PDB file of C-alpha atoms in Angstrom:
ATOM      1  CA  ALA A   1       0.000   0.000   0.000  1.00 83.00           C
ATOM      2  CA  GLN A   2       1.079   3.528  -0.648  1.00 89.00           C
ATOM      3  CA  LYS A   3       1.168   6.173   2.057  1.00 94.00           C
ATOM      4  CA  ILE A   4       1.880   9.902   2.103  1.00 96.00           C
ATOM      5  CA  THR A   5       2.868  11.743   5.266  1.00 97.00           C
ATOM      6  CA  GLN A   6       2.814  15.520   5.637  1.00 97.00           C
ATOM      7  CA  THR A   7       4.033  16.369   9.137  1.00 96.00           C
ATOM      8  CA  GLN A   8       3.424  20.119   9.074  1.00 95.00           C
ATOM      9  CA  PRO A   9      -0.233  20.903   9.793  1.00 93.00           C
ATOM     10  CA  GLY A  10       0.413  24.626   9.392  1.00 95.00           C
ATOM     11  CA  MET A  11       3.180  26.973   8.356  1.00 96.00           C
ATOM     12  CA  PHE A  12       3.533  30.741   8.567  1.00 96.00           C
ATOM     13  CA  VAL A  13       5.963  32.540   6.280  1.00 96.00           C
ATOM     14  CA  GLN A  14       6.755  36.168   5.526  1.00 97.00           C
ATOM     15  CA  GLU A  15       5.984  37.385   2.051  1.00 97.00           C
ATOM     16  CA  LYS A  16       8.889  37.054  -0.417  1.00 97.00           C
ATOM     17  CA  GLU A  17      10.597  34.364   1.646  1.00 97.00           C
ATOM     18  CA  ALA A  18      11.132  30.850   0.306  1.00 97.00           C
ATOM     19  CA  VAL A  19       9.198  28.037   1.934  1.00 97.00           C
ATOM     20  CA  THR A  20       9.620  24.270   1.983  1.00 98.00           C
ATOM     21  CA  LEU A  21       6.655  21.977   2.544  1.00 98.00           C
ATOM     22  CA  ASP A  22       7.596  18.488   3.659  1.00 98.00           C
ATOM     23  CA  CYS A  23       6.317  15.260   2.173  1.00 98.00           C
ATOM     24  CA  THR A  24       7.502  11.728   2.823  1.00 98.00           C
ATOM     25  CA  TYR A  25       6.085   8.665   1.178  1.00 97.00           C
ATOM     26  CA  ASP A  26       6.073   4.932   1.511  1.00 96.00           C
ATOM     27  CA  THR A  27       5.577   2.462  -1.293  1.00 92.00           C
ATOM     28  CA  SER A  28       6.802  -0.916  -2.471  1.00 89.00           C
ATOM     29  CA  ASP A  29       6.151  -0.073  -6.116  1.00 87.00           C
ATOM     30  CA  PRO A  30       9.270   0.301  -8.261  1.00 86.00           C
ATOM     31  CA  SER A  31       7.652   3.002 -10.374  1.00 87.00           C
ATOM     32  CA  TYR A  32       5.542   5.811  -9.034  1.00 90.00           C
ATOM     33  CA  GLY A  33       4.670   9.436  -9.507  1.00 91.00           C
ATOM     34  CA  LEU A  34       4.583  12.256  -6.997  1.00 94.00           C
ATOM     35  CA  PHE A  35       2.270  15.258  -7.250  1.00 94.00           C
ATOM     36  CA  TRP A  36       1.613  18.490  -5.419  1.00 97.00           C
ATOM     37  CA  TYR A  37      -1.783  20.170  -5.451  1.00 96.00           C
ATOM     38  CA  LYS A  38      -2.871  23.525  -4.060  1.00 97.00           C
ATOM     39  CA  GLN A  39      -6.312  24.053  -2.552  1.00 96.00           C
ATOM     40  CA  PRO A  40      -7.169  27.708  -1.909  1.00 96.00           C
ATOM     41  CA  SER A  41     -10.016  28.709   0.380  1.00 94.00           C
ATOM     42  CA  SER A  42     -12.368  28.617  -2.606  1.00 92.00           C
ATOM     43  CA  GLY A  43     -11.980  24.847  -2.562  1.00 92.00           C
ATOM     44  CA  GLU A  44     -10.745  23.872  -6.010  1.00 92.00           C
ATOM     45  CA  MET A  45      -7.755  21.584  -6.477  1.00 94.00           C
ATOM     46  CA  ILE A  46      -4.977  23.093  -8.566  1.00 94.00           C
ATOM     47  CA  PHE A  47      -2.161  20.953  -9.952  1.00 92.00           C
ATOM     48  CA  LEU A  48       1.292  22.397  -9.266  1.00 95.00           C
ATOM     49  CA  ILE A  49       4.043  19.962 -10.139  1.00 94.00           C
ATOM     50  CA  TYR A  50       4.853  16.335 -10.950  1.00 92.00           C
ATOM     51  CA  GLN A  51       7.916  14.132 -10.383  1.00 92.00           C
ATOM     52  CA  GLY A  52       8.332  10.626 -11.738  1.00 90.00           C
ATOM     53  CA  SER A  53      10.347   8.172  -9.699  1.00 90.00           C
ATOM     54  CA  TYR A  54      12.738   7.601 -12.576  1.00 88.00           C
ATOM     55  CA  ASP A  55      13.302  11.273 -13.298  1.00 87.00           C
ATOM     56  CA  GLN A  56      16.946  12.124 -12.778  1.00 86.00           C
ATOM     57  CA  GLN A  57      16.365  15.825 -12.292  1.00 92.00           C
ATOM     58  CA  ASN A  58      14.127  17.583  -9.813  1.00 95.00           C
ATOM     59  CA  ALA A  59      10.973  18.975 -11.400  1.00 94.00           C
ATOM     60  CA  THR A  60      10.487  22.732 -11.625  1.00 95.00           C
ATOM     61  CA  GLU A  61       7.471  24.815 -12.649  1.00 94.00           C
ATOM     62  CA  GLY A  62       7.980  28.539 -12.345  1.00 96.00           C
ATOM     63  CA  ARG A  63       8.319  29.375  -8.627  1.00 97.00           C
ATOM     64  CA  TYR A  64       7.668  25.747  -7.655  1.00 98.00           C
ATOM     65  CA  SER A  65      10.307  23.065  -7.442  1.00 97.00           C
ATOM     66  CA  LEU A  66      10.184  19.567  -6.081  1.00 97.00           C
ATOM     67  CA  ASN A  67      13.126  18.434  -3.977  1.00 96.00           C
ATOM     68  CA  PHE A  68      13.074  14.703  -4.707  1.00 96.00           C
ATOM     69  CA  GLN A  69      15.291  12.515  -2.537  1.00 96.00           C
ATOM     70  CA  LYS A  70      14.516   8.949  -3.508  1.00 94.00           C
ATOM     71  CA  ALA A  71      16.696   7.250  -0.909  1.00 94.00           C
ATOM     72  CA  ARG A  72      14.987   9.223   1.860  1.00 95.00           C
ATOM     73  CA  LYS A  73      11.560   8.798   0.228  1.00 96.00           C
ATOM     74  CA  SER A  74      10.899  12.489   0.401  1.00 97.00           C
ATOM     75  CA  ALA A  75       9.345  14.859  -2.131  1.00 97.00           C
ATOM     76  CA  ASN A  76       9.356  18.316  -0.602  1.00 98.00           C
ATOM     77  CA  LEU A  77       7.772  21.271  -2.371  1.00 98.00           C
ATOM     78  CA  VAL A  78       9.809  24.464  -2.473  1.00 98.00           C
ATOM     79  CA  ILE A  79       8.095  27.752  -3.243  1.00 97.00           C
ATOM     80  CA  SER A  80      10.482  30.585  -3.982  1.00 95.00           C
ATOM     81  CA  ALA A  81       9.634  34.235  -3.334  1.00 94.00           C
ATOM     82  CA  SER A  82       6.310  33.521  -1.669  1.00 96.00           C
ATOM     83  CA  GLN A  83       3.299  35.721  -2.439  1.00 97.00           C
ATOM     84  CA  LEU A  84       0.122  36.461  -0.502  1.00 97.00           C
ATOM     85  CA  GLY A  85      -1.795  34.409  -3.072  1.00 97.00           C
ATOM     86  CA  ASP A  86       0.187  31.335  -2.063  1.00 98.00           C
ATOM     87  CA  SER A  87      -1.811  31.086   1.160  1.00 98.00           C
ATOM     88  CA  ALA A  88      -3.715  27.798   0.817  1.00 97.00           C
ATOM     89  CA  MET A  89      -3.754  24.120   1.705  1.00 97.00           C
ATOM     90  CA  TYR A  90      -1.098  22.085  -0.066  1.00 98.00           C
ATOM     91  CA  PHE A  91      -1.434  18.369  -0.674  1.00 97.00           C
ATOM     92  CA  CYS A  92       1.225  15.893  -1.632  1.00 97.00           C
ATOM     93  CA  ALA A  93       0.003  12.816  -3.506  1.00 96.00           C
ATOM     94  CA  MET A  94       1.365   9.757  -5.247  1.00 94.00           C
ATOM     95  CA  ASN A  95       0.282   7.029  -7.618  1.00 89.00           C
ATOM     96  CA  ARG A  96       1.560   3.954  -9.379  1.00 80.00           C
ATOM     97  CA  ILE A  97       2.800   4.635 -12.875  1.00 74.00           C
ATOM     98  CA  GLN A  98       1.156   1.537 -14.322  1.00 70.00           C
ATOM     99  CA  GLY A  99      -2.566   1.550 -14.884  1.00 68.00           C
ATOM    100  CA  ALA A 100      -5.130   3.952 -13.534  1.00 72.00           C
ATOM    101  CA  GLN A 101      -3.752   7.005 -11.779  1.00 75.00           C
ATOM    102  CA  LYS A 102      -5.256   6.320  -8.393  1.00 86.00           C
ATOM    103  CA  LEU A 103      -3.927   9.148  -6.269  1.00 91.00           C
ATOM    104  CA  VAL A 104      -3.181   8.698  -2.571  1.00 93.00           C
ATOM    105  CA  PHE A 105      -3.123  12.011  -0.736  1.00 95.00           C
ATOM    106  CA  GLY A 106      -1.465  13.242   2.421  1.00 96.00           C
ATOM    107  CA  GLN A 107      -3.385  15.216   5.041  1.00 95.00           C
ATOM    108  CA  GLY A 108      -2.133  18.529   3.779  1.00 96.00           C
ATOM    109  CA  THR A 109      -0.271  21.562   5.089  1.00 97.00           C
ATOM    110  CA  ARG A 110      -1.973  24.912   5.553  1.00 97.00           C
ATOM    111  CA  LEU A 111       0.396  27.645   4.389  1.00 98.00           C
ATOM    112  CA  THR A 112      -0.184  31.224   5.479  1.00 98.00           C
ATOM    113  CA  ILE A 113       1.829  34.030   3.923  1.00 97.00           C
ATOM    114  CA  ASN A 114       2.095  37.113   6.113  1.00 96.00           C
ATOM    115  CA  PRO A 115       2.580  40.575   4.563  1.00 94.00           C
TER     116      PRO A 115
ATOM    117  CA  ASN B   1     -13.821  24.637 -22.690  1.00 71.00           C
ATOM    118  CA  ALA B   2     -15.416  24.165 -19.256  1.00 79.00           C
ATOM    119  CA  GLY B   3     -13.001  21.453 -18.038  1.00 93.00           C
ATOM    120  CA  VAL B   4     -14.613  19.357 -15.311  1.00 96.00           C
ATOM    121  CA  THR B   5     -18.022  20.374 -14.028  1.00 97.00           C
ATOM    122  CA  GLN B   6     -20.043  18.942 -11.150  1.00 97.00           C
ATOM    123  CA  THR B   7     -23.745  19.087 -10.415  1.00 97.00           C
ATOM    124  CA  PRO B   8     -25.023  20.066  -7.874  1.00 96.00           C
ATOM    125  CA  LYS B   9     -22.663  22.331  -5.941  1.00 96.00           C
ATOM    126  CA  PHE B  10     -24.486  21.883  -2.627  1.00 96.00           C
ATOM    127  CA  ARG B  11     -27.010  19.388  -1.335  1.00 96.00           C
ATOM    128  CA  VAL B  12     -28.605  18.516   1.974  1.00 97.00           C
ATOM    129  CA  LEU B  13     -30.090  15.034   2.367  1.00 97.00           C
ATOM    130  CA  LYS B  14     -31.925  13.285   5.133  1.00 97.00           C
ATOM    131  CA  THR B  15     -30.654   9.907   6.289  1.00 97.00           C
ATOM    132  CA  GLY B  16     -31.913   7.188   3.985  1.00 97.00           C
ATOM    133  CA  GLN B  17     -32.521   9.408   0.966  1.00 97.00           C
ATOM    134  CA  SER B  18     -30.802   8.752  -2.332  1.00 96.00           C
ATOM    135  CA  MET B  19     -29.141  11.051  -4.814  1.00 96.00           C
ATOM    136  CA  THR B  20     -26.851  11.118  -7.832  1.00 97.00           C
ATOM    137  CA  LEU B  21     -23.916  13.431  -8.366  1.00 98.00           C
ATOM    138  CA  LEU B  22     -23.067  14.195 -11.965  1.00 97.00           C
ATOM    139  CA  CYS B  23     -19.582  14.836 -13.286  1.00 98.00           C
ATOM    140  CA  ALA B  24     -18.935  15.957 -16.853  1.00 98.00           C
ATOM    141  CA  GLN B  25     -15.675  16.649 -18.671  1.00 97.00           C
ATOM    142  CA  ASP B  26     -15.089  18.085 -22.118  1.00 96.00           C
ATOM    143  CA  MET B  27     -11.391  17.234 -22.494  1.00 93.00           C
ATOM    144  CA  ASN B  28     -11.957  13.787 -24.033  1.00 93.00           C
ATOM    145  CA  HIS B  29     -10.183  12.163 -21.094  1.00 92.00           C
ATOM    146  CA  GLU B  30     -10.246   8.395 -20.762  1.00 91.00           C
ATOM    147  CA  TYR B  31      -9.942   8.246 -16.983  1.00 93.00           C
ATOM    148  CA  MET B  32     -12.370   9.651 -14.444  1.00 95.00           C
ATOM    149  CA  TYR B  33     -12.398   9.531 -10.634  1.00 96.00           C
ATOM    150  CA  TRP B  34     -14.555  10.294  -7.622  1.00 98.00           C
ATOM    151  CA  TYR B  35     -12.917  11.400  -4.364  1.00 97.00           C
ATOM    152  CA  ARG B  36     -14.245  12.538  -1.026  1.00 97.00           C
ATOM    153  CA  GLN B  37     -12.600  15.055   1.281  1.00 97.00           C
ATOM    154  CA  ASP B  38     -13.406  15.078   4.964  1.00 95.00           C
ATOM    155  CA  PRO B  39     -12.345  17.891   7.322  1.00 86.00           C
ATOM    156  CA  GLY B  40      -8.639  17.825   8.108  1.00 81.00           C
ATOM    157  CA  MET B  41      -7.960  15.053   5.640  1.00 85.00           C
ATOM    158  CA  GLY B  42      -6.708  14.686   2.149  1.00 90.00           C
ATOM    159  CA  LEU B  43      -8.831  13.315  -0.656  1.00 95.00           C
ATOM    160  CA  ARG B  44      -9.683   9.615  -0.705  1.00 96.00           C
ATOM    161  CA  LEU B  45     -10.604   7.716  -3.836  1.00 95.00           C
ATOM    162  CA  ILE B  46     -14.122   6.275  -3.925  1.00 97.00           C
ATOM    163  CA  HIS B  47     -14.429   4.792  -7.426  1.00 97.00           C
ATOM    164  CA  TYR B  48     -12.759   5.314 -10.752  1.00 95.00           C
ATOM    165  CA  SER B  49     -13.147   4.490 -14.416  1.00 95.00           C
ATOM    166  CA  VAL B  50     -10.534   3.855 -17.080  1.00 91.00           C
ATOM    167  CA  GLY B  51     -12.958   4.101 -19.964  1.00 92.00           C
ATOM    168  CA  GLU B  52     -16.568   4.201 -21.074  1.00 94.00           C
ATOM    169  CA  GLY B  53     -18.497   1.311 -19.597  1.00 94.00           C
ATOM    170  CA  THR B  54     -15.849   0.454 -16.989  1.00 94.00           C
ATOM    171  CA  THR B  55     -15.749   1.165 -13.264  1.00 96.00           C
ATOM    172  CA  ALA B  56     -13.605  -0.010 -10.371  1.00 95.00           C
ATOM    173  CA  LYS B  57     -13.468   0.390  -6.603  1.00 95.00           C
ATOM    174  CA  GLY B  58     -11.114   2.775  -4.900  1.00 93.00           C
ATOM    175  CA  GLU B  59     -10.093   3.108  -1.288  1.00 92.00           C
ATOM    176  CA  VAL B  60     -13.520   3.882   0.249  1.00 95.00           C
ATOM    177  CA  PRO B  61     -16.241   2.460  -2.061  1.00 97.00           C
ATOM    178  CA  ASP B  62     -18.813   1.264   0.488  1.00 96.00           C
ATOM    179  CA  GLY B  63     -22.180   2.990   0.252  1.00 96.00           C
ATOM    180  CA  TYR B  64     -21.565   4.345  -3.250  1.00 98.00           C
ATOM    181  CA  ASN B  65     -22.202   3.182  -6.789  1.00 97.00           C
ATOM    182  CA  VAL B  66     -20.983   4.651 -10.061  1.00 98.00           C
ATOM    183  CA  SER B  67     -21.708   4.458 -13.746  1.00 97.00           C
ATOM    184  CA  ARG B  68     -19.892   5.604 -16.871  1.00 97.00           C
ATOM    185  CA  LEU B  69     -22.326   5.159 -19.738  1.00 95.00           C
ATOM    186  CA  LYS B  70     -20.778   7.978 -21.763  1.00 96.00           C
ATOM    187  CA  LYS B  71     -17.121   8.865 -21.971  1.00 96.00           C
ATOM    188  CA  GLN B  72     -17.689  12.411 -20.846  1.00 97.00           C
ATOM    189  CA  ASN B  73     -19.884  11.625 -17.831  1.00 98.00           C
ATOM    190  CA  PHE B  74     -19.246   9.854 -14.542  1.00 98.00           C
ATOM    191  CA  LEU B  75     -22.108   9.485 -12.071  1.00 98.00           C
ATOM    192  CA  LEU B  76     -21.805   8.845  -8.343  1.00 98.00           C
ATOM    193  CA  GLY B  77     -24.846   7.455  -6.557  1.00 98.00           C
ATOM    194  CA  LEU B  78     -25.758   7.220  -2.916  1.00 96.00           C
ATOM    195  CA  GLU B  79     -28.585   4.722  -2.518  1.00 92.00           C
ATOM    196  CA  SER B  80     -29.261   5.310   1.187  1.00 96.00           C
ATOM    197  CA  ALA B  81     -27.400   8.306   2.542  1.00 96.00           C
ATOM    198  CA  ALA B  82     -25.828   8.184   6.005  1.00 97.00           C
ATOM    199  CA  PRO B  83     -24.417  11.014   8.142  1.00 97.00           C
ATOM    200  CA  SER B  84     -20.951   9.479   7.661  1.00 96.00           C
ATOM    201  CA  GLN B  85     -21.234  10.416   3.996  1.00 97.00           C
ATOM    202  CA  THR B  86     -21.282  14.118   4.828  1.00 97.00           C
ATOM    203  CA  SER B  87     -18.277  15.352   2.895  1.00 97.00           C
ATOM    204  CA  VAL B  88     -17.052  17.342  -0.065  1.00 97.00           C
ATOM    205  CA  TYR B  89     -17.024  15.239  -3.221  1.00 98.00           C
ATOM    206  CA  PHE B  90     -14.581  15.904  -6.026  1.00 97.00           C
ATOM    207  CA  CYS B  91     -14.637  14.501  -9.506  1.00 97.00           C
ATOM    208  CA  ALA B  92     -11.470  14.414 -11.581  1.00 96.00           C
ATOM    209  CA  SER B  93     -10.420  13.322 -15.027  1.00 94.00           C
ATOM    210  CA  SER B  94      -7.135  12.577 -16.751  1.00 91.00           C
ATOM    211  CA  ARG B  95      -5.770  11.260 -19.991  1.00 87.00           C
ATOM    212  CA  ALA B  96      -4.091   7.881 -19.949  1.00 79.00           C
ATOM    213  CA  PRO B  97      -0.682   8.315 -18.275  1.00 73.00           C
ATOM    214  CA  GLY B  98       2.426   8.748 -20.345  1.00 69.00           C
ATOM    215  CA  LEU B  99       5.330   6.340 -20.254  1.00 63.00           C
ATOM    216  CA  ALA B 100       6.837   8.189 -17.302  1.00 60.00           C
ATOM    217  CA  GLY B 101       3.522   8.239 -15.478  1.00 59.00           C
ATOM    218  CA  GLU B 102       2.977  11.903 -16.064  1.00 67.00           C
ATOM    219  CA  GLY B 103      -0.496  13.281 -16.530  1.00 71.00           C
ATOM    220  CA  GLU B 104      -2.196  15.502 -14.046  1.00 83.00           C
ATOM    221  CA  GLN B 105      -5.717  14.988 -12.872  1.00 89.00           C
ATOM    222  CA  TYR B 106      -8.075  17.876 -13.532  1.00 92.00           C
ATOM    223  CA  PHE B 107     -10.521  18.411 -10.704  1.00 95.00           C
ATOM    224  CA  GLY B 108     -14.037  19.748 -10.659  1.00 96.00           C
ATOM    225  CA  PRO B 109     -15.110  22.448  -8.190  1.00 95.00           C
ATOM    226  CA  GLY B 110     -16.560  19.963  -5.700  1.00 96.00           C
ATOM    227  CA  THR B 111     -20.002  19.173  -4.284  1.00 97.00           C
ATOM    228  CA  ARG B 112     -20.648  19.863  -0.619  1.00 96.00           C
ATOM    229  CA  LEU B 113     -23.037  17.206   0.704  1.00 97.00           C
ATOM    230  CA  THR B 114     -24.582  17.240   4.156  1.00 97.00           C
ATOM    231  CA  VAL B 115     -26.570  14.273   5.443  1.00 97.00           C
ATOM    232  CA  THR B 116     -28.703  14.972   8.502  1.00 96.00           C
TER     233      THR B 116
END
């Protein structure tokens, strides 16, 4: 079975600072994908970034990067130069690469950006 | 291009009543999913479909049924609602994954269901 653990229920960061959201995972699958989603207070789920287990380089998407450390089974999200609009819940998720993309989610981290 | 839409947005049911949640996508995606999100928790997969006419159980399927008669629609049914089914329900769709497993899921806006 796959499991995602997000140990930070809440984080408070000053605007323009970088922030790292932690995510560790557990799986026996040799191939898997790791995702980060953002859920603002309006409730929708917004895809941020994806990392495949075989990817040699860490994924980046604009201000988002994924710090993938396979040996440690961690997939931390780094947001550079945080903005007030980054305040939201952030979910780490994973799936098997083969077959249907059945996502397993962590419990989330609530990020608050202070002006 | 509306993406993924869900109907209704809000619903209140009494225990024992039935209802159907409708999910529609206009991206020609093969895969569709139903998740539920309870307070303080991440999303959990209820049922999913890898193509028209197919359905399969997810992590928490009990008390729900689904149907995928058309590629663009995925219905979630509650035959006899219980208070434990009070939750926010999200539908999602995706194309078949690439060789590296990439392929984000596109989520609908959610349906907030309360069972009293």
